Amino acid sequence: MKALALFSGGLDSMLSIKIIADQGIEVIALYMDTGFGTSEDKRAVLERRAILAGAKFKVVDMRNEYLRDVLFSPKYGYGKHFNPCIDCHGYMFKTALNMLKSEDADFIITGEVLGQRPMSQRREALFQVKRLADDENDLVLRPMCAKLLPPTKPEREGWVNREKLMGISGRDRKPQLKMAADFGFEDYATPGGGCLLTIDSFAVKIRDYLKFDKQMRDIDVVWLKLGRHLRLKNGAKLIIGRDEADNNALKAHPNDKFNAINFDSADNIVGARSFLSIDADSEDTLFAARLALAYTKADNEKTYSVRIGDKILSVKPFEDKSYAQNFFVK
């Protein structure tokens, strides 16, 4: 027997894998990359946690499909912010179910706990997810709360021992923490910290983006995660790197919807890298050039040559960064 596990790196998903792996079943932990979760530099951490729980690890890239099929038209709507959790879970399950044949696997497991999340883990929501996933063969098993739900095919057929599954419900983490201690787990993610769509500050950026551009792509999502975002007076978007890591990431992942704001190399200007949307008018372009300089170590008494796309401007920096305050997307 082999199971595919929807894996977030959190404690519940690790425990569900351990419960199944301890029954002699091979498990592959699938991290579904929607573009709104863990960054690429944390993949090694996820793999380490999957192995600790007793599974192999695999990343499933579903970023473009997620934007196209889930994020902007969820059947069951959004949670508190911009999180279509029920539709998201259904899509992930459907993706995993479609992988059963190629992975030579038999069923799906997940770390969901009945009643733990107000939107996606209510009893009704679990059945809504089942319908969205087209789980007609009853192959999705939730080891953490299975005893509170009707037996699935893996239980009915004896592929897994239902008596060794759990009946946990609600938001109290004590049962899981005790299990973690018993299994010797110390490395796991904190609850609810994985999805950017559940964070208000990020949801605001998405809503702002969609007011001006309905065509969000994977690279646009990457850029939403980086830098300070400003919406200027006449609608242009200005992005200013927060630190060296932002500067490098923005440079390494070019986005053709933006022009870099470049300074004359002879001026040897050190500081944040800035980018302006290509549709910016002359007023927003002038403002962006002066503000971009203000976020560097440029002398605010000096005039500099600034290139933005095919435009070359001679401008002084703003006296300080306070000119940005009314334009931050927040």
Tab-separated table of C-alpha atoms in Angstrom:
chain	number	residue	atom	x	y	z
A	1	MET	CA	0.000	0.000	0.000
A	2	LYS	CA	1.098	3.557	-0.721
A	3	ALA	CA	-0.468	6.869	0.324
A	4	LEU	CA	-0.003	10.407	-0.971
A	5	ALA	CA	-0.077	12.982	1.835
A	6	LEU	CA	-0.990	16.627	1.433
A	7	PHE	CA	1.910	18.127	3.349
A	8	SER	CA	2.363	21.630	4.760
A	9	GLY	CA	5.235	20.973	7.159
A	10	GLY	CA	2.932	21.653	10.097
A	11	LEU	CA	2.520	19.342	13.058
A	12	ASP	CA	-0.866	17.911	12.028
A	13	SER	CA	0.393	16.824	8.609
A	14	MET	CA	3.523	15.307	10.160
A	15	LEU	CA	1.461	13.371	12.699
A	16	SER	CA	-0.930	12.066	10.054
A	17	ILE	CA	2.029	10.745	8.050
A	18	LYS	CA	3.548	9.116	11.127
A	19	ILE	CA	0.258	7.382	12.004
A	20	ILE	CA	0.005	5.873	8.516
A	21	ALA	CA	3.719	5.121	8.058
A	22	ASP	CA	3.740	3.238	11.364
A	23	GLN	CA	1.187	0.871	9.841
A	24	GLY	CA	3.772	-0.190	7.264
A	25	ILE	CA	2.356	1.976	4.466
A	26	GLU	CA	4.684	3.885	2.171
A	27	VAL	CA	3.936	7.625	2.172
A	28	ILE	CA	4.922	10.377	-0.252
A	29	ALA	CA	4.490	13.873	1.191
A	30	LEU	CA	3.245	16.262	-1.498
A	31	TYR	CA	3.871	19.954	-0.982
A	32	MET	CA	1.394	21.719	-3.262
A	33	ASP	CA	3.063	24.933	-4.420
A	34	THR	CA	0.319	27.488	-5.096
A	35	GLY	CA	2.746	30.412	-5.042
A	36	PHE	CA	1.346	31.696	-1.741
A	37	GLY	CA	3.055	29.370	0.705
A	38	THR	CA	6.578	28.505	1.727
A	39	SER	CA	9.427	30.161	-0.161
A	40	GLU	CA	11.823	28.047	-2.202
A	41	ASP	CA	14.656	28.450	0.308
A	42	LYS	CA	12.553	26.618	2.917
A	43	ARG	CA	11.948	23.527	0.800
A	44	ALA	CA	14.865	21.763	2.494
A	45	VAL	CA	13.153	22.314	5.855
A	46	LEU	CA	9.932	20.766	4.545
A	47	GLU	CA	11.785	17.778	3.159
A	48	ARG	CA	13.561	17.250	6.473
A	49	ARG	CA	10.222	17.285	8.326
A	50	ALA	CA	8.635	14.870	5.854
A	51	ILE	CA	11.512	12.431	6.262
A	52	LEU	CA	11.318	12.779	10.047
A	53	ALA	CA	7.631	11.808	9.891
A	54	GLY	CA	8.421	8.785	7.729
A	55	ALA	CA	7.724	9.956	4.166
A	56	LYS	CA	9.478	10.787	0.924
A	57	PHE	CA	9.046	14.384	-0.234
A	58	LYS	CA	7.853	15.849	-3.529
A	59	VAL	CA	6.918	19.356	-4.689
A	60	VAL	CA	3.931	19.741	-7.012
A	61	ASP	CA	4.029	23.012	-8.958
A	62	MET	CA	0.430	24.176	-9.400
A	63	ARG	CA	1.014	27.938	-9.380
A	64	ASN	CA	-0.364	28.856	-12.789
A	65	GLU	CA	-3.309	26.462	-12.515
A	66	TYR	CA	-4.129	27.821	-9.066
A	67	LEU	CA	-4.350	31.390	-10.341
A	68	ARG	CA	-6.441	30.328	-13.312
A	69	ASP	CA	-8.794	27.835	-11.671
A	70	VAL	CA	-9.108	28.713	-7.985
A	71	LEU	CA	-8.052	32.080	-6.644
A	72	PHE	CA	-10.308	34.492	-8.535
A	73	SER	CA	-13.526	32.491	-8.810
A	74	PRO	CA	-13.956	30.226	-5.771
A	75	LYS	CA	-17.281	28.390	-5.626
A	76	TYR	CA	-17.397	28.654	-1.833
A	77	GLY	CA	-15.984	32.169	-1.514
A	78	TYR	CA	-13.216	33.573	0.643
A	79	GLY	CA	-12.380	33.432	4.307
A	80	LYS	CA	-11.587	36.487	6.393
A	81	HIS	CA	-9.066	37.818	3.889
A	82	PHE	CA	-8.408	36.564	0.330
A	83	ASN	CA	-8.246	32.880	1.176
A	84	PRO	CA	-10.524	30.507	-0.781
A	85	CYS	CA	-9.770	27.675	1.643
A	86	ILE	CA	-12.536	25.223	0.726
A	87	ASP	CA	-11.906	25.544	-3.014
A	88	CYS	CA	-8.156	25.440	-2.389
A	89	HIS	CA	-8.363	22.187	-0.439
A	90	GLY	CA	-10.695	20.666	-2.995
A	91	TYR	CA	-8.311	21.561	-5.820
A	92	MET	CA	-5.332	20.107	-3.954
A	93	PHE	CA	-7.188	16.876	-3.240
A	94	LYS	CA	-8.294	16.622	-6.866
A	95	THR	CA	-4.715	17.152	-8.013
A	96	ALA	CA	-3.472	14.463	-5.623
A	97	LEU	CA	-6.215	12.027	-6.630
A	98	ASN	CA	-5.233	12.491	-10.262
A	99	MET	CA	-1.656	11.580	-9.298
A	100	LEU	CA	-2.545	8.231	-7.726
A	101	LYS	CA	-1.982	6.267	-10.918
A	102	SER	CA	1.298	7.948	-11.894
A	103	GLU	CA	2.673	7.529	-8.368
A	104	ASP	CA	1.356	3.950	-8.094
A	105	ALA	CA	-0.447	4.972	-4.904
A	106	ASP	CA	-3.736	3.848	-3.405
A	107	PHE	CA	-5.222	6.694	-1.355
A	108	ILE	CA	-4.764	10.225	-0.009
A	109	ILE	CA	-4.148	11.415	3.550
A	110	THR	CA	-4.235	14.867	5.102
A	111	GLY	CA	-3.595	16.356	8.518
A	112	GLU	CA	-6.930	18.147	8.789
A	113	VAL	CA	-8.607	18.165	12.208
A	114	LEU	CA	-12.376	18.455	12.430
A	115	GLY	CA	-13.394	21.876	13.756
A	116	GLN	CA	-9.877	23.293	13.892
A	117	ARG	CA	-10.374	25.929	11.186
A	118	PRO	CA	-13.592	27.940	11.059
A	119	MET	CA	-13.926	27.932	7.280
A	120	SER	CA	-12.342	24.829	5.804
A	121	GLN	CA	-12.491	22.208	8.558
A	122	ARG	CA	-16.128	22.308	9.604
A	123	ARG	CA	-17.897	18.999	9.032
A	124	GLU	CA	-19.944	20.522	6.198
A	125	ALA	CA	-16.795	21.980	4.628
A	126	LEU	CA	-15.082	18.581	4.602
A	127	PHE	CA	-17.915	17.189	2.484
A	128	GLN	CA	-17.831	20.262	0.238
A	129	VAL	CA	-14.123	19.603	-0.322
A	130	LYS	CA	-14.918	15.975	-1.109
A	131	ARG	CA	-17.365	17.035	-3.832
A	132	LEU	CA	-14.944	19.552	-5.327
A	133	ALA	CA	-12.235	16.901	-5.428
A	134	ASP	CA	-14.489	14.401	-7.201
A	135	ASP	CA	-13.577	11.841	-4.543
A	136	GLU	CA	-16.201	9.380	-5.781
A	137	ASN	CA	-14.189	6.373	-4.602
A	138	ASP	CA	-13.900	7.689	-1.023
A	139	LEU	CA	-10.102	7.700	-1.050
A	140	VAL	CA	-9.364	10.771	1.121
A	141	LEU	CA	-8.500	9.744	4.682
A	142	ARG	CA	-7.992	12.164	7.589
A	143	PRO	CA	-6.019	10.170	10.200
A	144	MET	CA	-6.208	12.895	12.873
A	145	CYS	CA	-10.007	12.888	13.083
A	146	ALA	CA	-11.017	9.722	11.214
A	147	LYS	CA	-12.939	8.213	14.132
A	148	LEU	CA	-15.309	11.191	14.073
A	149	LEU	CA	-16.092	10.695	10.376
A	150	PRO	CA	-17.643	7.875	8.334
A	151	PRO	CA	-15.082	5.144	7.464
A	152	THR	CA	-13.354	5.718	4.130
A	153	LYS	CA	-12.478	3.032	1.607
A	154	PRO	CA	-8.935	2.548	3.019
A	155	GLU	CA	-10.535	1.790	6.404
A	156	ARG	CA	-13.385	-0.357	5.083
A	157	GLU	CA	-11.052	-2.431	2.923
A	158	GLY	CA	-8.577	-2.939	5.747
A	159	TRP	CA	-5.744	-1.072	4.050
A	160	VAL	CA	-5.357	0.849	7.321
A	161	ASN	CA	-6.364	-0.080	10.853
A	162	ARG	CA	-9.112	2.350	11.879
A	163	GLU	CA	-8.453	1.579	15.551
A	164	LYS	CA	-5.006	3.148	15.223
A	165	LEU	CA	-6.413	6.391	13.814
A	166	MET	CA	-7.362	9.406	15.920
A	167	GLY	CA	-10.587	11.172	16.895
A	168	ILE	CA	-9.291	14.686	17.569
A	169	SER	CA	-11.492	17.758	17.095
A	170	GLY	CA	-11.464	21.455	17.917
A	171	ARG	CA	-8.732	24.041	18.327
A	172	ASP	CA	-7.043	22.661	21.460
A	173	ARG	CA	-3.511	21.618	20.490
A	174	LYS	CA	-2.740	19.573	23.602
A	175	PRO	CA	-3.436	16.165	22.027
A	176	GLN	CA	-1.164	16.954	19.083
A	177	LEU	CA	1.594	18.305	21.317
A	178	LYS	CA	1.486	15.146	23.414
A	179	MET	CA	1.698	13.004	20.273
A	180	ALA	CA	4.629	15.102	19.055
A	181	ALA	CA	6.444	14.520	22.323
A	182	ASP	CA	5.731	10.787	22.153
A	183	PHE	CA	7.092	10.620	18.587
A	184	GLY	CA	10.066	12.861	19.388
A	185	PHE	CA	9.016	15.635	16.992
A	186	GLU	CA	10.563	19.015	17.804
A	187	ASP	CA	10.861	20.556	14.334
A	188	TYR	CA	7.490	21.601	12.879
A	189	ALA	CA	5.746	24.749	11.663
A	190	THR	CA	3.450	26.754	13.896
A	191	PRO	CA	-0.312	26.493	13.154
A	192	GLY	CA	-1.759	28.696	10.418
A	193	GLY	CA	1.512	30.356	9.474
A	194	GLY	CA	1.952	28.990	5.973
A	195	CYS	CA	-0.442	30.750	3.594
A	196	LEU	CA	0.023	34.384	2.612
A	197	LEU	CA	-3.608	34.603	1.531
A	198	THR	CA	-4.682	34.465	5.190
A	199	ILE	CA	-2.569	37.530	6.042
A	200	ASP	CA	-4.395	40.852	5.795
A	201	SER	CA	-1.408	42.890	4.602
A	202	PHE	CA	-0.872	40.526	1.667
A	203	ALA	CA	-4.570	40.316	0.819
A	204	VAL	CA	-4.591	44.122	0.569
A	205	LYS	CA	-1.789	43.946	-2.008
A	206	ILE	CA	-3.748	41.470	-4.119
A	207	ARG	CA	-6.918	43.564	-4.030
A	208	ASP	CA	-4.966	46.671	-4.983
A	209	TYR	CA	-3.280	44.809	-7.829
A	210	LEU	CA	-6.575	43.585	-9.270
A	211	LYS	CA	-8.062	47.089	-9.326
A	212	PHE	CA	-5.503	48.031	-11.951
A	213	ASP	CA	-4.612	44.763	-13.650
A	214	LYS	CA	-6.864	41.711	-13.993
A	215	GLN	CA	-4.118	39.564	-15.509
A	216	MET	CA	-2.133	38.281	-12.536
A	217	ARG	CA	0.652	35.860	-13.421
A	218	ASP	CA	3.007	33.742	-11.381
A	219	ILE	CA	5.801	36.336	-11.684
A	220	ASP	CA	3.396	39.014	-10.438
A	221	VAL	CA	2.741	36.933	-7.314
A	222	VAL	CA	6.497	36.667	-6.765
A	223	TRP	CA	6.804	40.455	-6.935
A	224	LEU	CA	3.898	40.955	-4.517
A	225	LYS	CA	6.031	39.191	-1.918
A	226	LEU	CA	8.979	41.535	-2.402
A	227	GLY	CA	9.678	45.132	-1.494
A	228	ARG	CA	7.604	48.122	-0.430
A	229	HIS	CA	4.553	48.606	-2.662
A	230	LEU	CA	3.247	52.077	-3.470
A	231	ARG	CA	0.289	53.089	-5.640
A	232	LEU	CA	1.084	56.571	-6.929
A	233	LYS	CA	-1.267	59.498	-7.554
A	234	ASN	CA	-2.204	58.612	-11.125
A	235	GLY	CA	-2.274	54.843	-10.690
A	236	ALA	CA	1.295	53.727	-11.369
A	237	LYS	CA	2.803	51.027	-9.138
A	238	LEU	CA	6.198	51.684	-7.559
A	239	ILE	CA	8.127	48.904	-5.832
A	240	ILE	CA	11.141	49.709	-3.667
A	241	GLY	CA	13.408	46.993	-2.268
A	242	ARG	CA	13.476	46.739	1.514
A	243	ASP	CA	16.940	45.227	1.809
A	244	GLU	CA	19.702	43.539	-0.156
A	245	ALA	CA	17.735	40.271	-0.367
A	246	ASP	CA	14.791	42.117	-1.963
A	247	ASN	CA	17.091	43.952	-4.351
A	248	ASN	CA	18.687	40.703	-5.497
A	249	ALA	CA	15.366	38.853	-5.814
A	250	LEU	CA	13.743	41.630	-7.856
A	251	LYS	CA	16.740	41.672	-10.177
A	252	ALA	CA	16.838	37.866	-10.451
A	253	HIS	CA	13.135	37.548	-11.355
A	254	PRO	CA	12.491	40.126	-14.125
A	255	ASN	CA	8.921	41.297	-14.637
A	256	ASP	CA	8.066	42.853	-17.995
A	257	LYS	CA	5.294	44.960	-16.453
A	258	PHE	CA	7.935	47.159	-14.788
A	259	ASN	CA	10.881	49.336	-15.721
A	260	ALA	CA	13.895	49.444	-13.456
A	261	ILE	CA	14.772	52.897	-12.137
A	262	ASN	CA	18.446	53.254	-13.025
A	263	PHE	CA	21.009	55.839	-11.996
A	264	ASP	CA	24.148	56.976	-13.791
A	265	SER	CA	26.929	54.537	-12.841
A	266	ALA	CA	29.317	57.463	-12.455
A	267	ASP	CA	27.267	58.699	-9.493
A	268	ASN	CA	27.967	55.423	-7.621
A	269	ILE	CA	24.584	55.519	-5.852
A	270	VAL	CA	24.097	52.877	-3.162
A	271	GLY	CA	20.708	51.870	-1.785
A	272	ALA	CA	17.366	50.317	-2.583
A	273	ARG	CA	16.518	49.160	-6.096
A	274	SER	CA	13.223	50.545	-7.397
A	275	PHE	CA	10.852	49.577	-10.215
A	276	LEU	CA	7.991	51.511	-11.824
A	277	SER	CA	5.089	50.094	-13.852
A	278	ILE	CA	5.575	50.614	-17.564
A	279	ASP	CA	2.287	52.488	-17.973
A	280	ALA	CA	3.256	55.311	-15.598
A	281	ASP	CA	2.473	58.820	-16.811
A	282	SER	CA	4.961	61.690	-16.661
A	283	GLU	CA	3.797	62.949	-13.246
A	284	ASP	CA	4.075	59.552	-11.571
A	285	THR	CA	7.396	58.927	-13.340
A	286	LEU	CA	8.900	62.150	-11.999
A	287	PHE	CA	7.617	61.428	-8.496
A	288	ALA	CA	8.979	57.847	-8.618
A	289	ALA	CA	12.413	59.011	-9.732
A	290	ARG	CA	12.725	61.481	-6.862
A	291	LEU	CA	11.404	58.997	-4.302
A	292	ALA	CA	13.660	56.202	-5.557
A	293	LEU	CA	16.635	58.494	-4.995
A	294	ALA	CA	15.375	59.290	-1.490
A	295	TYR	CA	15.659	55.576	-0.649
A	296	THR	CA	19.369	55.636	-1.508
A	297	LYS	CA	22.339	57.463	-0.065
A	298	ALA	CA	22.087	60.162	-2.729
A	299	ASP	CA	22.770	63.782	-1.727
A	300	ASN	CA	19.395	65.561	-1.626
A	301	GLU	CA	21.022	68.816	-2.706
A	302	LYS	CA	22.384	67.329	-5.910
A	303	THR	CA	20.705	66.750	-9.290
A	304	TYR	CA	21.001	63.252	-10.751
A	305	SER	CA	20.375	61.627	-14.101
A	306	VAL	CA	17.709	58.911	-13.766
A	307	ARG	CA	16.689	56.498	-16.523
A	308	ILE	CA	13.237	54.842	-16.437
A	309	GLY	CA	12.514	52.867	-19.595
A	310	ASP	CA	13.235	55.199	-22.531
A	311	LYS	CA	12.953	58.331	-20.383
A	312	ILE	CA	15.915	60.184	-18.909
A	313	LEU	CA	15.169	62.700	-16.160
A	314	SER	CA	17.363	65.163	-14.265
A	315	VAL	CA	16.001	65.332	-10.730
A	316	LYS	CA	16.851	65.932	-7.109
A	317	PRO	CA	15.857	63.396	-4.442
A	318	PHE	CA	13.013	64.227	-2.085
A	319	GLU	CA	14.364	65.617	1.172
A	320	ASP	CA	13.276	62.468	3.038
A	321	LYS	CA	11.167	59.328	2.716
A	322	SER	CA	8.058	60.887	4.272
A	323	TYR	CA	6.751	61.668	0.766
A	324	ALA	CA	6.032	57.954	0.425
A	325	GLN	CA	3.667	57.696	3.377
A	326	ASN	CA	0.424	58.524	1.592
A	327	PHE	CA	1.073	56.005	-1.180
A	328	PHE	CA	1.926	52.742	0.569
A	329	VAL	CA	-0.410	49.869	-0.250
A	330	LYS	CA	-1.607	48.807	3.187
